[in-house]
PDB file of C-alpha atoms in Angstrom:
ATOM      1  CA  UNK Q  22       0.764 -16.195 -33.304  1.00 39.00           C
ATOM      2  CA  UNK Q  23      -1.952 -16.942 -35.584  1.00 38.00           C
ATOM      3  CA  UNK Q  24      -3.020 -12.883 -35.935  1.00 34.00           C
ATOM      4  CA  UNK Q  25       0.418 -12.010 -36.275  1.00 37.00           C
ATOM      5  CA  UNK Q  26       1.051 -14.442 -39.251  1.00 38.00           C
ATOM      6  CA  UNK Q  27      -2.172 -13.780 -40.998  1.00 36.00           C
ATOM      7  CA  UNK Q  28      -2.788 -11.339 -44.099  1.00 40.00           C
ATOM      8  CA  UNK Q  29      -4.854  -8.533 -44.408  1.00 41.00           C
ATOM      9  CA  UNK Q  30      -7.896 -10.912 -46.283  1.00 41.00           C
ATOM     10  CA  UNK Q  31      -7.584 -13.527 -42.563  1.00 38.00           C
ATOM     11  CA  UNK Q  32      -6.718 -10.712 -39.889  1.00 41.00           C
ATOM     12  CA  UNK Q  33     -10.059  -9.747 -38.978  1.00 42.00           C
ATOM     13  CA  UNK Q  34     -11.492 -12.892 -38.543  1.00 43.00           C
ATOM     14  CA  UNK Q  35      -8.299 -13.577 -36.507  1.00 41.00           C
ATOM     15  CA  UNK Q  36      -8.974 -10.777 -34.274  1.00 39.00           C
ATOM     16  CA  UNK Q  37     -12.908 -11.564 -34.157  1.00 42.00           C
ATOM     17  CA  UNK Q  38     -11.847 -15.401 -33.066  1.00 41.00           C
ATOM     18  CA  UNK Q  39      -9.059 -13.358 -30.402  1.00 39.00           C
ATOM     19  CA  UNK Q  40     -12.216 -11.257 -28.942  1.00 41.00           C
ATOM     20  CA  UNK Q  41     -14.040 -14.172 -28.290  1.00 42.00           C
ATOM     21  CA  UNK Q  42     -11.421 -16.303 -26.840  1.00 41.00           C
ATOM     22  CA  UNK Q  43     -11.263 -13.526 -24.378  1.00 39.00           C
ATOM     23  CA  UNK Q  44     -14.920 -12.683 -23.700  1.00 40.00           C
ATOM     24  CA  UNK Q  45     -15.248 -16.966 -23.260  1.00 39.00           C
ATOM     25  CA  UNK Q  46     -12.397 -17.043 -20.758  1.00 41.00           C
ATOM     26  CA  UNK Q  47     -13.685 -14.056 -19.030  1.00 40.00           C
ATOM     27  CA  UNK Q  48     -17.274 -15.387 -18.809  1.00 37.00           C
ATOM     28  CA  UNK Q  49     -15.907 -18.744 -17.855  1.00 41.00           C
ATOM     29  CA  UNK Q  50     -14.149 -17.434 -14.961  1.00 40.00           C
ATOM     30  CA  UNK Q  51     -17.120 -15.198 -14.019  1.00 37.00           C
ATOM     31  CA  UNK Q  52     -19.528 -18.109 -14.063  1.00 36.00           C
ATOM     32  CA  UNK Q  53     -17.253 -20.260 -11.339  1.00 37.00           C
ATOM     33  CA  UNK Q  54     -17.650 -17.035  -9.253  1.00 38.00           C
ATOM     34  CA  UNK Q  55     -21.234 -16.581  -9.201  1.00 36.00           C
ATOM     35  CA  UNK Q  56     -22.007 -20.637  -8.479  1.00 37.00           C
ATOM     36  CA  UNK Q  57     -19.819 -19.838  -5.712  1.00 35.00           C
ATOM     37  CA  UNK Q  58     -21.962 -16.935  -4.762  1.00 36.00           C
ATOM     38  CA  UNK Q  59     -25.354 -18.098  -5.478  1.00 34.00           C
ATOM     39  CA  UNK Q  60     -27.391 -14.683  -7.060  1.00 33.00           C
ATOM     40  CA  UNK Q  61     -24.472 -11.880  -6.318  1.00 35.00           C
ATOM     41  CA  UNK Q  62     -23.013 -11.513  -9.349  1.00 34.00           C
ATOM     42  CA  UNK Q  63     -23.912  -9.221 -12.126  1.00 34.00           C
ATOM     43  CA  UNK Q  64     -22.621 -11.154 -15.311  1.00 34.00           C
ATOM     44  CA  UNK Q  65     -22.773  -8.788 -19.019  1.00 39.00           C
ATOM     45  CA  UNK Q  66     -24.020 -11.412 -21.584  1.00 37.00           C
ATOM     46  CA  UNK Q  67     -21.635 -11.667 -23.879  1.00 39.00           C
ATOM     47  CA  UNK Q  68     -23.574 -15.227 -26.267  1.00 41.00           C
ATOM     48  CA  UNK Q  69     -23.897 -13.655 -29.269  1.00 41.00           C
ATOM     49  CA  UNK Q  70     -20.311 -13.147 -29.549  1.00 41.00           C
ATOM     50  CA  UNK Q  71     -19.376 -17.138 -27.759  1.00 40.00           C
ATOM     51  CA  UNK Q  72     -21.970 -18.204 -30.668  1.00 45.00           C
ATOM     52  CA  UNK Q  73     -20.005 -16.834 -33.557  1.00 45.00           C
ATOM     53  CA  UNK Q  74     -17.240 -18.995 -33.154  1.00 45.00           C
ATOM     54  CA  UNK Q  75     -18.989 -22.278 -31.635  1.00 46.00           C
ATOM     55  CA  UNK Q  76     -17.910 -24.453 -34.350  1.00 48.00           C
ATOM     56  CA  UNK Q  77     -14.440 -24.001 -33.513  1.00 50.00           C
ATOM     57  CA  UNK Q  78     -15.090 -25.612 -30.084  1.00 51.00           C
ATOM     58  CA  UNK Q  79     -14.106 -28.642 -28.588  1.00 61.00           C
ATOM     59  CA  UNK Q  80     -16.881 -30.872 -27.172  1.00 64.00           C
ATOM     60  CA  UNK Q  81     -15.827 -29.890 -23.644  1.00 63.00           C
ATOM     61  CA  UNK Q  82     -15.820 -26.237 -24.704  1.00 68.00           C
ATOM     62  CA  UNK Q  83     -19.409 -26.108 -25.941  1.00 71.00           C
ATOM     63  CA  UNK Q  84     -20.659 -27.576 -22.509  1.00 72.00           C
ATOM     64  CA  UNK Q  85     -19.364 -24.888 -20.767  1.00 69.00           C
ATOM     65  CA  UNK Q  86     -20.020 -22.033 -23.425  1.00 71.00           C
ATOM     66  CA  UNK Q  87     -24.081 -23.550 -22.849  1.00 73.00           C
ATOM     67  CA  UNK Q  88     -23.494 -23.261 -19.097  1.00 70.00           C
ATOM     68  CA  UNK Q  89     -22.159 -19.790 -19.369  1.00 66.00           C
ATOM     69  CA  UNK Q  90     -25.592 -18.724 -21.424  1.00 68.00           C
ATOM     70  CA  UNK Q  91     -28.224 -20.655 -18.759  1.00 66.00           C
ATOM     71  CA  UNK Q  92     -26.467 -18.582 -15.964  1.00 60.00           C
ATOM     72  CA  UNK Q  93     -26.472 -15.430 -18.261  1.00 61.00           C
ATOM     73  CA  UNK Q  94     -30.246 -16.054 -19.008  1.00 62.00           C
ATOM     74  CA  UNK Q  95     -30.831 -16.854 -15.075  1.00 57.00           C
ATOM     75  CA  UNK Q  96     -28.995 -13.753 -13.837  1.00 54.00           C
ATOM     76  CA  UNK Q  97     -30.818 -11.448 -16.330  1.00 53.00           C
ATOM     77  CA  UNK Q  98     -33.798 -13.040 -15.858  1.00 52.00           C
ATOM     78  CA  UNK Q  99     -35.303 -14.687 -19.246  1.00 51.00           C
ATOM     79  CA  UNK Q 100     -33.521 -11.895 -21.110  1.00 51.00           C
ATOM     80  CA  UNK Q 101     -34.887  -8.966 -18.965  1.00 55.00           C
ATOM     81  CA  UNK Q 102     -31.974  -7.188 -17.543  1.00 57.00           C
ATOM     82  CA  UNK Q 103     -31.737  -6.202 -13.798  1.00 56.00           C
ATOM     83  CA  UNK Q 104     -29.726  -3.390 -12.477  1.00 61.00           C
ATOM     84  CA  UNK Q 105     -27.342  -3.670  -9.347  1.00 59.00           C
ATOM     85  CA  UNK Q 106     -29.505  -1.798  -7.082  1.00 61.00           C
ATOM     86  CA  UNK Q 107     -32.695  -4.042  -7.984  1.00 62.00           C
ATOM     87  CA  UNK Q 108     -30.109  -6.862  -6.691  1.00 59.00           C
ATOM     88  CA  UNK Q 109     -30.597  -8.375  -2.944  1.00 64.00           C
ATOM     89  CA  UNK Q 110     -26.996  -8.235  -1.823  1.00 60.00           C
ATOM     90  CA  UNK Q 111     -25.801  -8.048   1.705  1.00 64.00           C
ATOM     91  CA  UNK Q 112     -22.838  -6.039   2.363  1.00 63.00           C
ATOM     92  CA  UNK Q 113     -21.229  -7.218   5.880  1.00 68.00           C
ATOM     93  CA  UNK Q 114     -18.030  -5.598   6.928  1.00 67.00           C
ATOM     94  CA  UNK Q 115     -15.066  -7.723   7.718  1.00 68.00           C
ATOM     95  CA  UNK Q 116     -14.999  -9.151  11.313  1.00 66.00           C
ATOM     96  CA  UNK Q 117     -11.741  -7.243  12.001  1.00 69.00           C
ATOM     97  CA  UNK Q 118     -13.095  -3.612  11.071  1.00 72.00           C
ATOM     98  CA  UNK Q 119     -13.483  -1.450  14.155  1.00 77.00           C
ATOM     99  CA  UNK Q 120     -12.756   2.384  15.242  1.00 82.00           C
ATOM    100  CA  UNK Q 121      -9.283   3.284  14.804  1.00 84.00           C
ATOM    101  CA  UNK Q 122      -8.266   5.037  17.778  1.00 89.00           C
ATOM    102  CA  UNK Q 123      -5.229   6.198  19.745  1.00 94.00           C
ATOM    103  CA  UNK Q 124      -3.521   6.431  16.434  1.00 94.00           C
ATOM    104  CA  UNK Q 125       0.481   5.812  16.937  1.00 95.00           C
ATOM    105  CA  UNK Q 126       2.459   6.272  13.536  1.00 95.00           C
ATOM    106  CA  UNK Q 127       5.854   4.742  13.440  1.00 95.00           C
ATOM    107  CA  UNK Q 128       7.571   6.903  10.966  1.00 95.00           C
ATOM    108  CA  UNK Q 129      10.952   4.986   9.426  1.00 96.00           C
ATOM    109  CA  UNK Q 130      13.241   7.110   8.140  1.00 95.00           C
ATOM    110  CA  UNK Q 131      13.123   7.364   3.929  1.00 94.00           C
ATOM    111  CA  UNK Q 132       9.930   5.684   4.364  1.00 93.00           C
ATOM    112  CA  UNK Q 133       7.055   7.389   3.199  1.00 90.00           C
ATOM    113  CA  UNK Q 134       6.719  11.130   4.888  1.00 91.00           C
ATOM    114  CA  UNK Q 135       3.822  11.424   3.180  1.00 92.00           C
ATOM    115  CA  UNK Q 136       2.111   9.323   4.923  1.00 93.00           C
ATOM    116  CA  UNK Q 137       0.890  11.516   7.232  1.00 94.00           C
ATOM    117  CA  UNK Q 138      -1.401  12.715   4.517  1.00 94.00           C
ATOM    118  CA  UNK Q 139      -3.831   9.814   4.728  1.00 93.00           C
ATOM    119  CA  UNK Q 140      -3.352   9.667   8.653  1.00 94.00           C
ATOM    120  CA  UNK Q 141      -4.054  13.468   8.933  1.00 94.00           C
ATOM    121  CA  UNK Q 142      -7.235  13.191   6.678  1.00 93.00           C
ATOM    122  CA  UNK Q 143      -8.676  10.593   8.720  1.00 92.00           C
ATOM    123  CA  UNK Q 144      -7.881  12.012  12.022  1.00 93.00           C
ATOM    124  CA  UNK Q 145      -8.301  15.643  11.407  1.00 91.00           C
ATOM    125  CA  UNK Q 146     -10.616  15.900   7.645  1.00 88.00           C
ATOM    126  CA  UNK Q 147     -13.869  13.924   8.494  1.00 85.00           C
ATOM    127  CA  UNK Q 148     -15.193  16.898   9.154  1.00 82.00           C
ATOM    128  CA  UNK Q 149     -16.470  20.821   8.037  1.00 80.00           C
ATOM    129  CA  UNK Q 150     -14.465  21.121   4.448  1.00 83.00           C
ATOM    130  CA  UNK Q 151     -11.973  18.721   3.202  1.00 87.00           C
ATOM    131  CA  UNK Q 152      -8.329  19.773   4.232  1.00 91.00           C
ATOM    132  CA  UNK Q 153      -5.741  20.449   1.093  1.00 90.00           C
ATOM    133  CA  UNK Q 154      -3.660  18.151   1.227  1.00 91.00           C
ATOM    134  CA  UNK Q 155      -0.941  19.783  -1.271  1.00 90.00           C
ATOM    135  CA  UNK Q 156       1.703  21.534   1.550  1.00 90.00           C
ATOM    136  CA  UNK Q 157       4.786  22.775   0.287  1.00 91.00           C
ATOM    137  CA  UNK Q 158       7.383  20.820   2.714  1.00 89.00           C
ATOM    138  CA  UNK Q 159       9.460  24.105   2.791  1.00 87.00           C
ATOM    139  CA  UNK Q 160       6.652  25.815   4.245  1.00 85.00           C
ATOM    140  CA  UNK Q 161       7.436  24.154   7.753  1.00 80.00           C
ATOM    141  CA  UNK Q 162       8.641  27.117   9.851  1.00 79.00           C
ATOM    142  CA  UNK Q 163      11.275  25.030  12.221  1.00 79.00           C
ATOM    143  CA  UNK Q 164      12.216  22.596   9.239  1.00 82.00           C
ATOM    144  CA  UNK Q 165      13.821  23.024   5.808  1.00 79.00           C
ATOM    145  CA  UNK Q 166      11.659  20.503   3.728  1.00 85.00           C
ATOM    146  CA  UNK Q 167       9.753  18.636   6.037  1.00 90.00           C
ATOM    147  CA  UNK Q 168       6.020  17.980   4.556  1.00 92.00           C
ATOM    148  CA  UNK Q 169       4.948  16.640   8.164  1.00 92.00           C
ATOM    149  CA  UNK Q 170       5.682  19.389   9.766  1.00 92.00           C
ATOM    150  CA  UNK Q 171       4.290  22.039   6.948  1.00 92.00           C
ATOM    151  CA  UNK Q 172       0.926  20.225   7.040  1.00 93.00           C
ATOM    152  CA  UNK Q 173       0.769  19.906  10.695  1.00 92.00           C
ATOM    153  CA  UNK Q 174       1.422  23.764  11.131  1.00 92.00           C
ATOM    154  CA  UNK Q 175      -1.235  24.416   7.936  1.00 93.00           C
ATOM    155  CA  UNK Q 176      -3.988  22.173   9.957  1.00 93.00           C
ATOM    156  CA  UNK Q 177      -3.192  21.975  13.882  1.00 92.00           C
ATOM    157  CA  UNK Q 178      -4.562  18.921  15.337  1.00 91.00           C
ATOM    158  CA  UNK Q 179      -6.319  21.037  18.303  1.00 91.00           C
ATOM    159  CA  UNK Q 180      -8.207  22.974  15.932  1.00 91.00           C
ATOM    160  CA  UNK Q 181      -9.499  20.197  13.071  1.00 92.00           C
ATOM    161  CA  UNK Q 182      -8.349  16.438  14.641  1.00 92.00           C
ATOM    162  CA  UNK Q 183     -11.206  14.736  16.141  1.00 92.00           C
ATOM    163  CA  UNK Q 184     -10.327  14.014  20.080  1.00 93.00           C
ATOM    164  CA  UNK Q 185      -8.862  10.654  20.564  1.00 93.00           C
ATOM    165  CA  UNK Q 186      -7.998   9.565  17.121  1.00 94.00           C
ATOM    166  CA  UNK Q 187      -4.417  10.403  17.260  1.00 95.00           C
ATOM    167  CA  UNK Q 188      -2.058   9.553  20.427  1.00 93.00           C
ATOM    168  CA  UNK Q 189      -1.242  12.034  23.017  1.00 89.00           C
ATOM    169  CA  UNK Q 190       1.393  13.002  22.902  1.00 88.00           C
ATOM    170  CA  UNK Q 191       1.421  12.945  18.961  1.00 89.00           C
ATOM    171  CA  UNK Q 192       4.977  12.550  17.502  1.00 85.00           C
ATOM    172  CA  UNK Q 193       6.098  12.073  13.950  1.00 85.00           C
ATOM    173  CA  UNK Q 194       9.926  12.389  13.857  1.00 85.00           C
ATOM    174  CA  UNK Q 195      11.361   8.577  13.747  1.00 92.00           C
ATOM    175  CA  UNK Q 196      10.701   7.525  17.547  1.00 93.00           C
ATOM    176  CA  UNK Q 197      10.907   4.074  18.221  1.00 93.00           C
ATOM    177  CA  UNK Q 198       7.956   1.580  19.293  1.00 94.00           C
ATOM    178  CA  UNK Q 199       8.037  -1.510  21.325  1.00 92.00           C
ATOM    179  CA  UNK Q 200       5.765  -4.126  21.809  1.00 91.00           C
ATOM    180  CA  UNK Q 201       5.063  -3.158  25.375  1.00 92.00           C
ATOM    181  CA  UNK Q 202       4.448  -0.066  25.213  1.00 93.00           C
ATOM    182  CA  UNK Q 203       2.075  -0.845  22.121  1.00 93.00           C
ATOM    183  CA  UNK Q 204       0.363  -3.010  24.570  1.00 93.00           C
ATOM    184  CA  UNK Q 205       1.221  -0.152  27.800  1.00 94.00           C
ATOM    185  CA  UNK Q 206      -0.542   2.752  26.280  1.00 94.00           C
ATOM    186  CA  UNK Q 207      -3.288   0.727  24.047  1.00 94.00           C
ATOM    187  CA  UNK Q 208      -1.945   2.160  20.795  1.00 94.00           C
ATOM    188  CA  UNK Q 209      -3.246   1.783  17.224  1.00 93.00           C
ATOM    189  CA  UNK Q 210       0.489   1.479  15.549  1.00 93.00           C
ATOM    190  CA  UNK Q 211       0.577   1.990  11.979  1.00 92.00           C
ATOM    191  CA  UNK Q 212       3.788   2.773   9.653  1.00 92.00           C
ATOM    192  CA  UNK Q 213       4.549   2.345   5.851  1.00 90.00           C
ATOM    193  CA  UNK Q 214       7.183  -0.114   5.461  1.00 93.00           C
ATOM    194  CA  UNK Q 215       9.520  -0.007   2.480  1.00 93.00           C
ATOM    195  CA  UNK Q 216      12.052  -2.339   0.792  1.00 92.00           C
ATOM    196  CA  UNK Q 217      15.045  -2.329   3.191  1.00 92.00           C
ATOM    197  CA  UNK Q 218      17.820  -1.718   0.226  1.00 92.00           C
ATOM    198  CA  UNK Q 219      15.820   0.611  -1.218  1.00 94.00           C
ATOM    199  CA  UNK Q 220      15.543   2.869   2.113  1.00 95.00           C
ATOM    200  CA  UNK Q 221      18.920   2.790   2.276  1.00 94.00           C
ATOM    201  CA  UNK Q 222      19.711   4.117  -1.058  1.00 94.00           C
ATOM    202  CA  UNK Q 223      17.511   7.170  -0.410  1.00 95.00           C
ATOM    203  CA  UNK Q 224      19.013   7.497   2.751  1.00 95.00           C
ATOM    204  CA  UNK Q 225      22.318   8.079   1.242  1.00 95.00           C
ATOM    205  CA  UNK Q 226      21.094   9.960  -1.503  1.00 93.00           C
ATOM    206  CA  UNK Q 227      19.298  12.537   1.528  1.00 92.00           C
ATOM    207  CA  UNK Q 228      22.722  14.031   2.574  1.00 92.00           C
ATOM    208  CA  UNK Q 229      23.699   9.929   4.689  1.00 94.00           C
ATOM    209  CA  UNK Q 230      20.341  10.485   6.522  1.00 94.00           C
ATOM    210  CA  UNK Q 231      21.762   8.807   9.874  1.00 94.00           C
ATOM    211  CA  UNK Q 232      19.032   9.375  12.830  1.00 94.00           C
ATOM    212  CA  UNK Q 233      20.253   8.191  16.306  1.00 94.00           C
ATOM    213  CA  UNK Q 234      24.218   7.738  15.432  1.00 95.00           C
ATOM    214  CA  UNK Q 235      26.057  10.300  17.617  1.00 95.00           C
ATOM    215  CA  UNK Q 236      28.019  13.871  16.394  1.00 95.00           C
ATOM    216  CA  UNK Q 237      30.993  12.063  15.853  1.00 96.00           C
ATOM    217  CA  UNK Q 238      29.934   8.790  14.811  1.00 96.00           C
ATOM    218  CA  UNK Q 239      28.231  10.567  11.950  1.00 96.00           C
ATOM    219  CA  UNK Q 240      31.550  12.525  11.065  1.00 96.00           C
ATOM    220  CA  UNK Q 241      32.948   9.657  10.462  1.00 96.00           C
ATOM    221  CA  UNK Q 242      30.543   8.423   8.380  1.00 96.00           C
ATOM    222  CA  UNK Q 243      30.770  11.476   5.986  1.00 95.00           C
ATOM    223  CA  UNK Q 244      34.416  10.927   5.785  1.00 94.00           C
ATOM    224  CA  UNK Q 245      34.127   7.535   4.832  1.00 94.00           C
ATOM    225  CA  UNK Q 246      31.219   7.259   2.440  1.00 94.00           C
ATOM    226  CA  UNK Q 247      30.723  10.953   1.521  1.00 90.00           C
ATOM    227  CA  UNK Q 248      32.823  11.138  -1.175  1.00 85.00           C
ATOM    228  CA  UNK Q 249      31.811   9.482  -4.992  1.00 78.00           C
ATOM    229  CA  UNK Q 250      34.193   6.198  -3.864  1.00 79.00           C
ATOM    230  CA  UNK Q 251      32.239   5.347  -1.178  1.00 86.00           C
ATOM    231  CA  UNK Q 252      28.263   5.581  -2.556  1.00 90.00           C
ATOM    232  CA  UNK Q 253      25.530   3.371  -1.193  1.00 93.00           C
ATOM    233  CA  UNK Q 254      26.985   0.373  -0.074  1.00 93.00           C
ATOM    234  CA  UNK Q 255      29.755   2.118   1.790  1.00 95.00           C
ATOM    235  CA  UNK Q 256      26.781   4.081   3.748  1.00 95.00           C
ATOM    236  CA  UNK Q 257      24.744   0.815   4.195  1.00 94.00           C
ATOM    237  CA  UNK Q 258      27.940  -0.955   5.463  1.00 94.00           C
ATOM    238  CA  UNK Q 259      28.721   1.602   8.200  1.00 95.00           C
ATOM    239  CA  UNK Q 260      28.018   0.114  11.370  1.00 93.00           C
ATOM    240  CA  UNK Q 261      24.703   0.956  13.120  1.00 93.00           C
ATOM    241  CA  UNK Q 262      22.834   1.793   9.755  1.00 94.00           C
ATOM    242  CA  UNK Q 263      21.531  -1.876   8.609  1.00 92.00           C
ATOM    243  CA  UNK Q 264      18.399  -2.462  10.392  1.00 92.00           C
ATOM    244  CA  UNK Q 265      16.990   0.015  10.715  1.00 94.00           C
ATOM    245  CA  UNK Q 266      12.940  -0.956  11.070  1.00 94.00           C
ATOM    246  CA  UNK Q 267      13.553  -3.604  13.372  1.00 91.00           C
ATOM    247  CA  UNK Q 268      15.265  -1.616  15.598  1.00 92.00           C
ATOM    248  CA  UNK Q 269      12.540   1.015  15.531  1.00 94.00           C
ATOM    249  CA  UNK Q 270       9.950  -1.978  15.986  1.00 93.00           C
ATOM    250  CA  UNK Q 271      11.603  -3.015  19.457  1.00 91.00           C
ATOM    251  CA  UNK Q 272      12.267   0.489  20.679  1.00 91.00           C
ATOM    252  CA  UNK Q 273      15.815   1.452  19.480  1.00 92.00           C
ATOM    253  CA  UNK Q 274      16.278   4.087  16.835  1.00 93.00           C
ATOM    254  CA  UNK Q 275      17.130   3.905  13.225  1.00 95.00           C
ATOM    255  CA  UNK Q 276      20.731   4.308  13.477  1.00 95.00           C
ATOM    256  CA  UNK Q 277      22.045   2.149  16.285  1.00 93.00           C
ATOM    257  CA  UNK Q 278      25.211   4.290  17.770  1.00 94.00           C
ATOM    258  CA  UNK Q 279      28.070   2.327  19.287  1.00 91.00           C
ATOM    259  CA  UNK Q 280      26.691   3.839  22.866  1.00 91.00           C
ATOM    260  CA  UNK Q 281      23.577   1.763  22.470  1.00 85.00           C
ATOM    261  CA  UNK Q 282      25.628  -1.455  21.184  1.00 83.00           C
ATOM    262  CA  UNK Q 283      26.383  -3.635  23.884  1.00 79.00           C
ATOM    263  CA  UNK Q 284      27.309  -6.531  21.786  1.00 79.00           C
ATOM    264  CA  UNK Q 285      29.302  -6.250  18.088  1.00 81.00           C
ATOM    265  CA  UNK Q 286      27.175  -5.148  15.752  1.00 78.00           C
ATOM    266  CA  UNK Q 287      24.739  -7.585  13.774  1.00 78.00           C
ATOM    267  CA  UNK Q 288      22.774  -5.553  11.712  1.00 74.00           C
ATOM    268  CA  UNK Q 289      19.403  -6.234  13.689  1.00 73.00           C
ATOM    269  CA  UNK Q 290      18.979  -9.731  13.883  1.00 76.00           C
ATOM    270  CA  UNK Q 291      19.388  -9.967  17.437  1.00 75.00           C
ATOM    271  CA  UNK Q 292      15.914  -7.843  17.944  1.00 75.00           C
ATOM    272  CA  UNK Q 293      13.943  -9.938  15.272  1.00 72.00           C
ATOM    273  CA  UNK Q 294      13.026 -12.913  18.214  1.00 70.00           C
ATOM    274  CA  UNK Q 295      11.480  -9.126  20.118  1.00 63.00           C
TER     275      UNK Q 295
END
């Protein structure tokens, strides 16, 4: 408020007294940080811009702009800076890293098809030259735009995957998981999860994308919601679509069909206590 109301004569001390607000908050912060971690933290000294404005501090704010210098000065040495690598820092990785293996992707529909991108580079692009990653999804030969599919065809996994990264049998059109079979089969489950309203909407908008409702079922919902009156919410209001992730996550599919239901529909909350 105070830049924005000064003249052109006040602005650049306003701006000078704005930079060093920052650089003191920043340091500030930075300092609580490295007490907490003894010796490893690199700080940038940043005094000689905290001194120009030191008169303008409260009593409180001095003591910790002089705290901020001594660790400076301590870090760097006396004023003789140290590079990273000159640093004795321990790197330890986290207790729950380990081997991904058995890899089991649970791919929700309108969810993230590219995906497979960072599984396929891990599994399959470790090694010899890195794989290129930019497929054309119409290039799938059984598929009309299906970037899976195109990439899995460009790179097969029994000629570049490494042997026992990815599960066998290796599937990546929407079938369900359950927690037993996770358990069954030792799998490594991973998916990308997206906002539930949001999945829906590109659902509708990728021709009512309905997987698992039956011939008919999904006739009906083109007659119902296909048309510009019905839109999104008709589509998300169809029975069997709501849901659709927690479904897949106890071993139903996407869209429930009424030959699956054996209760009225509830949108999924039945399976959440699976």
């Amino acid at each position: 408020h105070s830049v924005a109301q000064a003249d052109h004569h006040t602005a650049p001390a306003a701006f000078s007294m704005l930079r060093c607000a920052l650089s003191f908050a920043f340091i500030s912060t930075a300092v609580t940080a490295a007490e907490e971690a003894s010796s490893e933290f690199w700080l940038e000294s940043e005094s000689s811009c905290l001194l120009q404005r030191s008169h303008s501090l409260s009593a409180s704010s001095q003591a910790v702009q002089q705290r901020a210098v001594a660790w400076d000065r301590l870090l760097e040495g006396h004023h003789r800076r140290v590079s990273c690598h000159e640093m004795e820092l321990t790197l330890e990785p986290s207790p729950m890293a380990r081997e991904v293996k058995n890899l089991r992707w649970v791919h929700f529909p309108k969810a993230g098809t590219s995906f497979i991108a960072t599984i396929w580079n891990h599994a399959c692009g470790q090694k010899g030259p890195p794989l290129d990653l930019t497929v054309s999804p119409e290039a799938a030969p059984e598929c009309s735009s299906c970037y899976d599919m195109a990439l899995m065809d460009r790179y097969p996994r029994e000629s570049y995957c490494t042997p026992g990264i990815l599960s066998s049998p290796w599937q990546t059109q929407h079938s369900p998981v359950s927690l037993s079979n996770i358990r069954r089969y030792a799998w490594d489950a991973v998916g990308f999860f997206r906002s539930p309203n949001q999945r829906l909407i590109s659902g509708y908008h990728n021709s009512l994308h309905a997987n698992g409702l039956s011939q008919e079922e999904f006739h009906q919902l083109v007659h119902e919601c296909g048309h510009r009156e019905g839109g999104p919410a008709c589509y998300a209001r169809f029975p069997g679509m709501a849901g659709c992730m927690s479904r897949m996550l106890t071993g139903g599919r996407c869209a429930e069909s009424a030959a699956a239901r054996h209760q009225p529909f509830d949108g999924g909350r039945a399976r959440l206590g699976e």
